[in-house]
PDB file of C-alpha atoms and ligand atoms in Angstrom:
ATOM      1  CA  MET A  76       0.000   0.000   0.000  1.00  0.00           C
ATOM      2  CA  SER A  77       1.333   3.428  -0.813  1.00  0.00           C
ATOM      3  CA  GLU A  78       1.623   6.306   1.636  1.00  0.00           C
ATOM      4  CA  VAL A  79      -0.358   9.252   0.303  1.00  0.00           C
ATOM      5  CA  ILE A  80       0.826  12.771   1.167  1.00  0.00           C
ATOM      6  CA  SER A  81      -0.899  15.973   0.063  1.00  0.00           C
ATOM      7  CA  ILE A  82       0.985  19.239  -0.154  1.00  0.00           C
ATOM      8  CA  ALA A  83      -1.585  21.872   0.740  1.00  0.00           C
ATOM      9  CA  ASN A  84      -2.052  25.503   1.693  1.00  0.00           C
ATOM     10  CA  GLN A  85      -4.868  27.611   0.280  1.00  0.00           C
ATOM     11  CA  LYS A  86      -2.503  30.553   0.187  1.00  0.00           C
ATOM     12  CA  GLY A  87      -1.049  31.016  -3.285  1.00  0.00           C
ATOM     13  CA  GLY A  88       2.618  30.935  -4.207  1.00  0.00           C
ATOM     14  CA  VAL A  89       3.963  29.496  -0.946  1.00  0.00           C
ATOM     15  CA  GLY A  90       5.970  26.649  -2.509  1.00  0.00           C
ATOM     16  CA  LYS A  91       3.421  23.812  -2.739  1.00  0.00           C
ATOM     17  CA  THR A  92       4.310  22.770  -6.282  1.00  0.00           C
ATOM     18  CA  THR A  93       8.040  23.200  -5.669  1.00  0.00           C
ATOM     19  CA  THR A  94       7.756  21.005  -2.591  1.00  0.00           C
ATOM     20  CA  ALA A  95       5.606  18.362  -4.319  1.00  0.00           C
ATOM     21  CA  VAL A  96       7.938  18.078  -7.327  1.00  0.00           C
ATOM     22  CA  ASN A  97      11.191  18.062  -5.375  1.00  0.00           C
ATOM     23  CA  LEU A  98      10.023  15.819  -2.561  1.00  0.00           C
ATOM     24  CA  ALA A  99       8.703  13.354  -5.156  1.00  0.00           C
ATOM     25  CA  ALA A 100      11.963  13.508  -7.138  1.00  0.00           C
ATOM     26  CA  SER A 101      14.097  13.121  -3.993  1.00  0.00           C
ATOM     27  CA  LEU A 102      12.111  10.103  -2.798  1.00  0.00           C
ATOM     28  CA  ALA A 103      12.463   8.557  -6.275  1.00  0.00           C
ATOM     29  CA  GLU A 104      16.205   9.230  -6.165  1.00  0.00           C
ATOM     30  CA  LYS A 105      16.300   7.153  -2.988  1.00  0.00           C
ATOM     31  CA  GLY A 106      14.826   4.240  -4.904  1.00  0.00           C
ATOM     32  CA  LYS A 107      11.239   4.679  -3.729  1.00  0.00           C
ATOM     33  CA  LYS A 108       8.517   4.170  -6.313  1.00  0.00           C
ATOM     34  CA  VAL A 109       6.720   7.488  -6.475  1.00  0.00           C
ATOM     35  CA  LEU A 110       3.620   8.868  -8.150  1.00  0.00           C
ATOM     36  CA  LEU A 111       3.376  12.654  -8.354  1.00  0.00           C
ATOM     37  CA  LEU A 112      -0.266  13.529  -8.791  1.00  0.00           C
ATOM     38  CA  ASP A 113      -1.007  16.996 -10.144  1.00  0.00           C
ATOM     39  CA  ILE A 114      -4.519  17.991  -9.147  1.00  0.00           C
ATOM     40  CA  ASP A 115      -4.175  21.728  -9.734  1.00  0.00           C
ATOM     41  CA  PRO A 116      -5.788  23.109 -12.930  1.00  0.00           C
ATOM     42  CA  GLN A 117      -2.764  25.452 -13.219  1.00  0.00           C
ATOM     43  CA  SER A 118      -0.756  22.260 -13.989  1.00  0.00           C
ATOM     44  CA  ASN A 119       2.470  23.723 -12.629  1.00  0.00           C
ATOM     45  CA  ALA A 120       3.784  20.371 -11.381  1.00  0.00           C
ATOM     46  CA  THR A 121       3.187  18.876 -14.838  1.00  0.00           C
ATOM     47  CA  THR A 122       5.024  21.758 -16.525  1.00  0.00           C
ATOM     48  CA  SER A 123       7.826  21.645 -13.943  1.00  0.00           C
ATOM     49  CA  LEU A 124       8.636  18.119 -15.090  1.00  0.00           C
ATOM     50  CA  GLY A 125       8.942  19.292 -18.683  1.00  0.00           C
ATOM     51  CA  PHE A 126       5.550  18.363 -20.106  1.00  0.00           C
ATOM     52  CA  SER A 127       3.533  20.751 -22.222  1.00  0.00           C
ATOM     53  CA  ARG A 128      -0.066  20.403 -23.294  1.00  0.00           C
ATOM     54  CA  GLY A 129       0.592  18.652 -26.568  1.00  0.00           C
ATOM     55  CA  ASP A 130       2.621  15.914 -24.866  1.00  0.00           C
ATOM     56  CA  TYR A 131      -0.324  14.079 -23.348  1.00  0.00           C
ATOM     57  CA  GLU A 132      -3.897  13.500 -24.333  1.00  0.00           C
ATOM     58  CA  PHE A 133      -5.490  12.491 -21.066  1.00  0.00           C
ATOM     59  CA  ASN A 134      -5.084  13.840 -17.573  1.00  0.00           C
ATOM     60  CA  ILE A 135      -6.412  13.598 -14.043  1.00  0.00           C
ATOM     61  CA  TYR A 136      -9.677  15.254 -15.115  1.00  0.00           C
ATOM     62  CA  HIS A 137     -10.540  12.208 -17.221  1.00  0.00           C
ATOM     63  CA  VAL A 138      -9.778   9.980 -14.262  1.00  0.00           C
ATOM     64  CA  LEU A 139     -12.021  11.968 -11.927  1.00  0.00           C
ATOM     65  CA  ILE A 140     -14.961  11.997 -14.335  1.00  0.00           C
ATOM     66  CA  GLY A 141     -14.488   8.286 -14.932  1.00  0.00           C
ATOM     67  CA  THR A 142     -13.594   8.106 -18.620  1.00  0.00           C
ATOM     68  CA  LYS A 143     -10.022   6.871 -17.977  1.00  0.00           C
ATOM     69  CA  LYS A 144      -8.400   4.747 -15.316  1.00  0.00           C
ATOM     70  CA  LEU A 145      -5.574   6.364 -13.373  1.00  0.00           C
ATOM     71  CA  SER A 146      -3.106   3.825 -14.794  1.00  0.00           C
ATOM     72  CA  GLU A 147      -4.093   4.962 -18.304  1.00  0.00           C
ATOM     73  CA  VAL A 148      -3.028   8.591 -17.844  1.00  0.00           C
ATOM     74  CA  LEU A 149       0.328   8.076 -16.106  1.00  0.00           C
ATOM     75  CA  LEU A 150       3.422   9.518 -17.771  1.00  0.00           C
ATOM     76  CA  GLU A 151       6.991   8.293 -17.437  1.00  0.00           C
ATOM     77  CA  THR A 152       9.265  11.132 -16.344  1.00  0.00           C
ATOM     78  CA  SER A 153      12.963  11.692 -16.937  1.00  0.00           C
ATOM     79  CA  ILE A 154      13.526  10.540 -13.366  1.00  0.00           C
ATOM     80  CA  LYS A 155      13.801   6.862 -12.617  1.00  0.00           C
ATOM     81  CA  ASN A 156      11.052   5.574 -10.288  1.00  0.00           C
ATOM     82  CA  LEU A 157       8.956   8.737 -10.717  1.00  0.00           C
ATOM     83  CA  LYS A 158       5.665   8.715 -12.603  1.00  0.00           C
ATOM     84  CA  LEU A 159       3.354  11.660 -13.116  1.00  0.00           C
ATOM     85  CA  ALA A 160      -0.439  11.897 -13.248  1.00  0.00           C
ATOM     86  CA  PRO A 161      -0.697  15.138 -15.256  1.00  0.00           C
ATOM     87  CA  SER A 162      -3.237  17.890 -14.938  1.00  0.00           C
ATOM     88  CA  ASN A 163      -4.678  20.323 -17.424  1.00  0.00           C
ATOM     89  CA  ILE A 164      -6.645  23.568 -17.260  1.00  0.00           C
ATOM     90  CA  GLY A 165      -9.741  21.507 -18.176  1.00  0.00           C
ATOM     91  CA  LEU A 166      -9.700  20.316 -14.580  1.00  0.00           C
ATOM     92  CA  VAL A 167     -11.552  23.499 -13.568  1.00  0.00           C
ATOM     93  CA  GLY A 168     -14.631  21.703 -14.916  1.00  0.00           C
ATOM     94  CA  ILE A 169     -14.430  19.203 -12.078  1.00  0.00           C
ATOM     95  CA  GLU A 170     -15.264  21.888  -9.538  1.00  0.00           C
ATOM     96  CA  LYS A 171     -18.758  22.085 -11.012  1.00  0.00           C
ATOM     97  CA  GLU A 172     -19.159  18.312 -10.915  1.00  0.00           C
ATOM     98  CA  PHE A 173     -17.952  18.123  -7.350  1.00  0.00           C
ATOM     99  CA  TYR A 174     -20.127  20.987  -6.141  1.00  0.00           C
ATOM    100  CA  ASN A 175     -23.233  19.094  -7.210  1.00  0.00           C
ATOM    101  CA  PRO A 176     -24.768  18.193  -3.837  1.00  0.00           C
ATOM    102  CA  LYS A 177     -26.626  15.292  -5.439  1.00  0.00           C
ATOM    103  CA  LYS A 178     -23.355  13.593  -6.270  1.00  0.00           C
ATOM    104  CA  LYS A 179     -22.802  10.906  -3.632  1.00  0.00           C
ATOM    105  CA  ASN A 180     -19.437  10.665  -1.877  1.00  0.00           C
ATOM    106  CA  ARG A 181     -18.063  13.482  -3.964  1.00  0.00           C
ATOM    107  CA  GLU A 182     -15.231  14.040  -1.471  1.00  0.00           C
ATOM    108  CA  LEU A 183     -14.009  10.494  -1.989  1.00  0.00           C
ATOM    109  CA  VAL A 184     -13.703  10.282  -5.774  1.00  0.00           C
ATOM    110  CA  LEU A 185      -9.900  10.631  -5.847  1.00  0.00           C
ATOM    111  CA  LYS A 186      -9.478   8.144  -2.996  1.00  0.00           C
ATOM    112  CA  GLU A 187     -11.465   5.550  -4.980  1.00  0.00           C
ATOM    113  CA  LYS A 188      -9.406   6.166  -8.123  1.00  0.00           C
ATOM    114  CA  LEU A 189      -6.108   5.832  -6.263  1.00  0.00           C
ATOM    115  CA  LYS A 190      -6.955   2.301  -5.118  1.00  0.00           C
ATOM    116  CA  GLU A 191      -6.155   0.955  -8.577  1.00  0.00           C
ATOM    117  CA  VAL A 192      -2.461   1.922  -8.380  1.00  0.00           C
ATOM    118  CA  SER A 193      -1.863   1.875  -4.646  1.00  0.00           C
ATOM    119  CA  LYS A 194       0.163  -1.371  -4.715  1.00  0.00           C
ATOM    120  CA  LYS A 195       2.488  -0.050  -7.403  1.00  0.00           C
ATOM    121  CA  PHE A 196       3.890   2.918  -5.487  1.00  0.00           C
ATOM    122  CA  ASP A 197       5.609   3.472  -2.158  1.00  0.00           C
ATOM    123  CA  PHE A 198       4.512   7.119  -2.128  1.00  0.00           C
ATOM    124  CA  VAL A 199       1.837   9.218  -3.809  1.00  0.00           C
ATOM    125  CA  ILE A 200       2.559  12.961  -3.543  1.00  0.00           C
ATOM    126  CA  ILE A 201      -0.372  15.230  -4.415  1.00  0.00           C
ATOM    127  CA  ASP A 202       0.114  18.851  -5.503  1.00  0.00           C
ATOM    128  CA  SER A 203      -3.093  20.719  -4.686  1.00  0.00           C
ATOM    129  CA  PRO A 204      -4.424  24.104  -5.858  1.00  0.00           C
ATOM    130  CA  PRO A 205      -4.397  27.310  -3.761  1.00  0.00           C
ATOM    131  CA  ALA A 206      -7.970  26.914  -2.518  1.00  0.00           C
ATOM    132  CA  LEU A 207      -9.921  24.928   0.043  1.00  0.00           C
ATOM    133  CA  GLY A 208     -12.510  23.886  -2.541  1.00  0.00           C
ATOM    134  CA  PRO A 209     -13.632  20.418  -3.623  1.00  0.00           C
ATOM    135  CA  ILE A 210     -10.344  19.538  -5.332  1.00  0.00           C
ATOM    136  CA  THR A 211      -8.268  20.092  -2.201  1.00  0.00           C
ATOM    137  CA  ILE A 212     -10.924  18.332  -0.091  1.00  0.00           C
ATOM    138  CA  ASN A 213     -10.617  15.320  -2.426  1.00  0.00           C
ATOM    139  CA  ALA A 214      -6.829  15.413  -2.068  1.00  0.00           C
ATOM    140  CA  LEU A 215      -6.985  15.577   1.740  1.00  0.00           C
ATOM    141  CA  SER A 216      -9.659  12.875   1.887  1.00  0.00           C
ATOM    142  CA  ALA A 217      -7.409  10.545  -0.099  1.00  0.00           C
ATOM    143  CA  SER A 218      -4.326  11.247   2.023  1.00  0.00           C
ATOM    144  CA  ASP A 219      -2.652   9.721   5.047  1.00  0.00           C
ATOM    145  CA  SER A 220      -1.092  13.063   5.834  1.00  0.00           C
ATOM    146  CA  VAL A 221      -0.539  16.623   4.716  1.00  0.00           C
ATOM    147  CA  ILE A 222       2.594  18.729   4.478  1.00  0.00           C
ATOM    148  CA  ILE A 223       1.921  22.455   4.783  1.00  0.00           C
ATOM    149  CA  PRO A 224       4.531  24.726   3.187  1.00  0.00           C
ATOM    150  CA  ILE A 225       4.767  28.099   4.901  1.00  0.00           C
ATOM    151  CA  GLN A 226       6.411  30.948   3.030  1.00  0.00           C
ATOM    152  CA  CYS A 227       8.739  32.879   5.343  1.00  0.00           C
ATOM    153  CA  GLU A 228       7.169  36.241   4.521  1.00  0.00           C
ATOM    154  CA  PHE A 229       4.686  38.659   6.021  1.00  0.00           C
ATOM    155  CA  PHE A 230       1.155  37.173   6.339  1.00  0.00           C
ATOM    156  CA  ALA A 231       2.701  33.691   6.399  1.00  0.00           C
ATOM    157  CA  LEU A 232       0.408  32.373   9.100  1.00  0.00           C
ATOM    158  CA  GLU A 233      -2.693  34.203   7.928  1.00  0.00           C
ATOM    159  CA  GLY A 234      -5.408  31.792   6.861  1.00  0.00           C
ATOM    160  CA  LEU A 235      -3.622  28.893   8.526  1.00  0.00           C
ATOM    161  CA  ALA A 236      -6.378  28.498  11.133  1.00  0.00           C
ATOM    162  CA  GLN A 237      -8.874  27.893   8.348  1.00  0.00           C
ATOM    163  CA  LEU A 238      -6.702  25.170   6.830  1.00  0.00           C
ATOM    164  CA  LEU A 239      -6.144  23.537  10.226  1.00  0.00           C
ATOM    165  CA  ASN A 240      -9.915  23.617  10.881  1.00  0.00           C
ATOM    166  CA  THR A 241     -10.551  21.926   7.561  1.00  0.00           C
ATOM    167  CA  VAL A 242      -8.028  19.207   8.382  1.00  0.00           C
ATOM    168  CA  SER A 243      -9.559  18.617  11.811  1.00  0.00           C
ATOM    169  CA  LEU A 244     -13.085  18.541  10.372  1.00  0.00           C
ATOM    170  CA  LEU A 245     -12.052  15.946   7.783  1.00  0.00           C
ATOM    171  CA  LYS A 246     -10.370  13.952  10.511  1.00  0.00           C
ATOM    172  CA  LYS A 247     -13.592  13.899  12.522  1.00  0.00           C
ATOM    173  CA  THR A 248     -15.706  12.915   9.535  1.00  0.00           C
ATOM    174  CA  ILE A 249     -14.544  11.221   6.372  1.00  0.00           C
ATOM    175  CA  ASN A 250     -10.821  10.694   6.949  1.00  0.00           C
ATOM    176  CA  PRO A 251     -10.001   9.791  10.572  1.00  0.00           C
ATOM    177  CA  LYS A 252      -6.435   8.747   9.711  1.00  0.00           C
ATOM    178  CA  LEU A 253      -5.472  12.167   8.277  1.00  0.00           C
ATOM    179  CA  LYS A 254      -2.418  13.610  10.044  1.00  0.00           C
ATOM    180  CA  ILE A 255      -0.479  16.804   9.748  1.00  0.00           C
ATOM    181  CA  LYS A 256       2.904  15.445   8.744  1.00  0.00           C
ATOM    182  CA  GLY A 257       4.468  18.816   9.314  1.00  0.00           C
ATOM    183  CA  PHE A 258       5.013  22.442   8.392  1.00  0.00           C
ATOM    184  CA  LEU A 259       7.792  23.251   5.965  1.00  0.00           C
ATOM    185  CA  PRO A 260       9.214  26.782   6.064  1.00  0.00           C
ATOM    186  CA  THR A 261       9.970  27.823   2.477  1.00  0.00           C
ATOM    187  CA  MET A 262      11.793  30.700   0.750  1.00  0.00           C
ATOM    188  CA  PHE A 263      13.729  31.421   3.911  1.00  0.00           C
ATOM    189  CA  SER A 264      16.235  34.205   3.629  1.00  0.00           C
ATOM    190  CA  GLY A 265      18.882  34.472   6.345  1.00  0.00           C
ATOM    191  CA  GLN A 266      19.429  38.192   5.734  1.00  0.00           C
ATOM    192  CA  ASN A 267      15.783  38.979   6.170  1.00  0.00           C
ATOM    193  CA  ASN A 268      14.542  39.678   9.701  1.00  0.00           C
ATOM    194  CA  LEU A 269      10.991  38.945   8.681  1.00  0.00           C
ATOM    195  CA  SER A 270      12.015  35.455   7.537  1.00  0.00           C
ATOM    196  CA  LYS A 271      13.658  34.850  10.899  1.00  0.00           C
ATOM    197  CA  GLN A 272      10.562  36.112  12.709  1.00  0.00           C
ATOM    198  CA  VAL A 273       8.266  33.755  10.787  1.00  0.00           C
ATOM    199  CA  LEU A 274      10.567  30.841  11.571  1.00  0.00           C
ATOM    200  CA  ALA A 275      10.625  31.812  15.257  1.00  0.00           C
ATOM    201  CA  ASP A 276       6.800  32.009  15.299  1.00  0.00           C
ATOM    202  CA  LEU A 277       6.516  28.605  13.637  1.00  0.00           C
ATOM    203  CA  SER A 278       8.956  27.057  16.095  1.00  0.00           C
ATOM    204  CA  HIS A 279       7.007  28.587  18.955  1.00  0.00           C
ATOM    205  CA  HIS A 280       3.551  27.410  17.853  1.00  0.00           C
ATOM    206  CA  PHE A 281       4.315  24.148  16.063  1.00  0.00           C
ATOM    207  CA  LYS A 282       7.631  22.965  17.424  1.00  0.00           C
ATOM    208  CA  ASP A 283       6.759  19.272  17.203  1.00  0.00           C
ATOM    209  CA  LYS A 284       5.464  19.651  13.695  1.00  0.00           C
ATOM    210  CA  LEU A 285       8.610  20.928  12.017  1.00  0.00           C
ATOM    211  CA  PHE A 286      10.877  18.431  10.252  1.00  0.00           C
ATOM    212  CA  HIS A 287      14.149  17.450  11.914  1.00  0.00           C
ATOM    213  CA  MET A 288      17.000  15.438  10.420  1.00  0.00           C
ATOM    214  CA  LYS A 289      18.120  14.455  13.893  1.00  0.00           C
ATOM    215  CA  LYS A 290      15.572  13.734  16.574  1.00  0.00           C
ATOM    216  CA  ASN A 291      15.569  16.378  19.340  1.00  0.00           C
ATOM    217  CA  SER A 292      17.797  18.654  17.274  1.00  0.00           C
ATOM    218  CA  LYS A 293      16.955  22.354  17.467  1.00  0.00           C
ATOM    219  CA  GLU A 294      17.651  22.775  13.761  1.00  0.00           C
ATOM    220  CA  CYS A 295      14.624  22.119  11.615  1.00  0.00           C
ATOM    221  CA  ILE A 296      14.530  21.610   7.862  1.00  0.00           C
ATOM    222  CA  VAL A 297      14.087  24.961   6.149  1.00  0.00           C
ATOM    223  CA  VAL A 298      13.975  25.499   2.390  1.00  0.00           C
ATOM    224  CA  PRO A 299      16.123  28.541   1.598  1.00  0.00           C
ATOM    225  CA  ARG A 300      15.236  31.121  -1.008  1.00  0.00           C
ATOM    226  CA  ASN A 301      17.393  29.748  -3.785  1.00  0.00           C
ATOM    227  CA  VAL A 302      17.697  30.900  -7.381  1.00  0.00           C
ATOM    228  CA  LYS A 303      18.281  27.362  -8.669  1.00  0.00           C
ATOM    229  CA  ILE A 304      14.884  26.354  -7.292  1.00  0.00           C
ATOM    230  CA  ALA A 305      13.258  29.252  -9.123  1.00  0.00           C
ATOM    231  CA  GLU A 306      15.067  28.438 -12.395  1.00  0.00           C
ATOM    232  CA  SER A 307      14.583  24.679 -12.485  1.00  0.00           C
ATOM    233  CA  PRO A 308      10.908  24.526 -13.652  1.00  0.00           C
ATOM    234  CA  SER A 309      11.777  26.420 -16.826  1.00  0.00           C
ATOM    235  CA  PHE A 310      14.232  23.625 -17.641  1.00  0.00           C
ATOM    236  CA  GLY A 311      11.544  21.027 -16.990  1.00  0.00           C
ATOM    237  CA  LYS A 312      13.546  19.475 -14.175  1.00  0.00           C
ATOM    238  CA  PRO A 313      13.382  19.208 -10.394  1.00  0.00           C
ATOM    239  CA  VAL A 314      16.116  21.246  -8.722  1.00  0.00           C
ATOM    240  CA  THR A 315      17.600  17.964  -7.513  1.00  0.00           C
ATOM    241  CA  THR A 316      18.654  17.125 -11.073  1.00  0.00           C
ATOM    242  CA  TYR A 317      18.951  20.676 -12.455  1.00  0.00           C
ATOM    243  CA  ALA A 318      21.374  21.789  -9.720  1.00  0.00           C
ATOM    244  CA  SER A 319      22.049  18.687  -7.719  1.00  0.00           C
ATOM    245  CA  SER A 320      24.316  20.204  -5.070  1.00  0.00           C
ATOM    246  CA  SER A 321      22.467  23.514  -4.611  1.00  0.00           C
ATOM    247  CA  LYS A 322      21.168  24.454  -1.175  1.00  0.00           C
ATOM    248  CA  GLY A 323      17.625  23.954  -2.411  1.00  0.00           C
ATOM    249  CA  SER A 324      18.402  20.371  -3.452  1.00  0.00           C
ATOM    250  CA  VAL A 325      19.990  19.629  -0.106  1.00  0.00           C
ATOM    251  CA  ALA A 326      16.899  20.867   1.757  1.00  0.00           C
ATOM    252  CA  TYR A 327      14.494  18.765  -0.309  1.00  0.00           C
ATOM    253  CA  ARG A 328      16.727  15.687  -0.028  1.00  0.00           C
ATOM    254  CA  ASP A 329      16.771  16.140   3.742  1.00  0.00           C
ATOM    255  CA  LEU A 330      12.982  16.341   3.743  1.00  0.00           C
ATOM    256  CA  ALA A 331      12.812  13.135   1.684  1.00  0.00           C
ATOM    257  CA  THR A 332      15.158  11.409   4.145  1.00  0.00           C
ATOM    258  CA  VAL A 333      12.824  12.262   7.022  1.00  0.00           C
ATOM    259  CA  ILE A 334       9.720  11.211   5.085  1.00  0.00           C
ATOM    260  CA  ALA A 335      11.290   7.960   3.878  1.00  0.00           C
ATOM    261  CA  ARG A 336      12.244   6.845   7.377  1.00  0.00           C
ATOM    262  CA  GLY A 337       8.593   7.256   8.412  1.00  0.00           C
TER     263      GLY A 337
HETATM  264  P1  LIG B  43       0.223  28.158  -6.288  1.00  0.00           P
HETATM  265  O1  LIG B  43      -0.512  28.490  -5.041  1.00  0.00           O
HETATM  266  O2  LIG B  43       0.023  29.137  -7.384  1.00  0.00           O
HETATM  267  O3  LIG B  43      -0.006  26.740  -6.723  1.00  0.00           O
HETATM  268  P2  LIG B  43       2.618  27.253  -5.043  1.00  0.00           P
HETATM  269  O4  LIG B  43       2.236  27.320  -3.602  1.00  0.00           O
HETATM  270  O5  LIG B  43       2.550  25.924  -5.701  1.00  0.00           O
HETATM  271  O6  LIG B  43       1.783  28.291  -5.895  1.00  0.00           O
HETATM  272  P3  LIG B  43       5.251  27.458  -6.167  1.00  0.00           P
HETATM  273  O7  LIG B  43       4.728  27.472  -7.553  1.00  0.00           O
HETATM  274  O8  LIG B  43       5.936  26.227  -5.710  1.00  0.00           O
HETATM  275  O9  LIG B  43       4.104  27.851  -5.145  1.00  0.00           O
HETATM  276  O10 LIG B  43       6.245  28.663  -5.913  1.00  0.00           O
HETATM  277  C1  LIG B  43       5.892  29.994  -6.281  1.00  0.00           C
HETATM  278  C2  LIG B  43       7.058  30.648  -7.015  1.00  0.00           C
HETATM  279  O11 LIG B  43       8.163  30.762  -6.133  1.00  0.00           O
HETATM  280  C3  LIG B  43       7.545  29.837  -8.191  1.00  0.00           C
HETATM  281  O12 LIG B  43       7.978  30.729  -9.198  1.00  0.00           O
HETATM  282  C4  LIG B  43       8.740  29.067  -7.637  1.00  0.00           C
HETATM  283  O13 LIG B  43       9.693  28.729  -8.625  1.00  0.00           O
HETATM  284  C5  LIG B  43       9.270  30.057  -6.628  1.00  0.00           C
HETATM  285  N1  LIG B  43       9.893  29.376  -5.489  1.00  0.00           N
HETATM  286  C6  LIG B  43       9.356  28.404  -4.703  1.00  0.00           C
HETATM  287  N2  LIG B  43      10.198  28.037  -3.730  1.00  0.00           N
HETATM  288  C7  LIG B  43      11.317  28.801  -3.895  1.00  0.00           C
HETATM  289  C8  LIG B  43      12.553  28.902  -3.190  1.00  0.00           C
HETATM  290  N3  LIG B  43      12.817  28.159  -2.122  1.00  0.00           N
HETATM  291  N4  LIG B  43      13.478  29.788  -3.644  1.00  0.00           N
HETATM  292  C9  LIG B  43      13.216  30.571  -4.717  1.00  0.00           C
HETATM  293  N5  LIG B  43      12.071  30.526  -5.413  1.00  0.00           N
HETATM  294  C10 LIG B  43      11.122  29.659  -5.014  1.00  0.00           C
HETATM  295 MG1  LIG B  44       1.249  25.248  -7.183  1.00  0.00          MG
END
């Protein structure tokens, strides 16, 4: 059975896609069999791995509406052990389908579809859109846990209560096993006092929910603001292959080490 992890935060531009792509790539690099599932109509995870629209006919939309099986839309990536379930802007149409209150178990559609491939992968990493709508609810309902990237900037923690409420509501209702795997500070800049303040606030409020390479260590895993991370999507590669020894790669490999050891 695969472990399913959603990367979620309804705030836009906080590093969800970057985290999904690079965590998935780093786990694959460790020899884990990984499925990266792009469930954001913006399709940034799909593009980040070098695919453009003309490269694939079917995507996760077709899986969710039931015209294709998940196994039928999977793409091989340039990274060994990493497969991609691509998205497409057409996925916005699913919101309408999922909002239909007459549709039974509409929160559980993705979970059902994942069953088909669950034995084939060690990890399924889901990149979700910047909203707490039906798509993200489907992602969280299908997941064992969620990683919440937090951008080390002003307003970082704004809206977090709403996300945490959603997680706890899902836990009480349709997905009792859902856990918060942890918070991942992203785009941290050592020269920036604001960045340091956000990190201090996170450590204060969620100390046990930050990622640590060594148990009981004070140092938590922090993704630095790193130009190689920003450049890599335009080369269609994760930073871990685009600039393998960059600070950004090191941070995402560390995260994968912690996730892989369970
Ligand atoms: P959305 O909410 O739109 O889906 P997102 O949360 O998925 O956004 P990303 O797309 O991962 O966020 O990141 C936003 C932008 O910041 C991208 O251009 C990305 O390349 C850049 N970025 C992400 N992390 C870093 C980093 N650590 N250093 C530098 N740039 C980064
Ligand atoms: Mg994104």
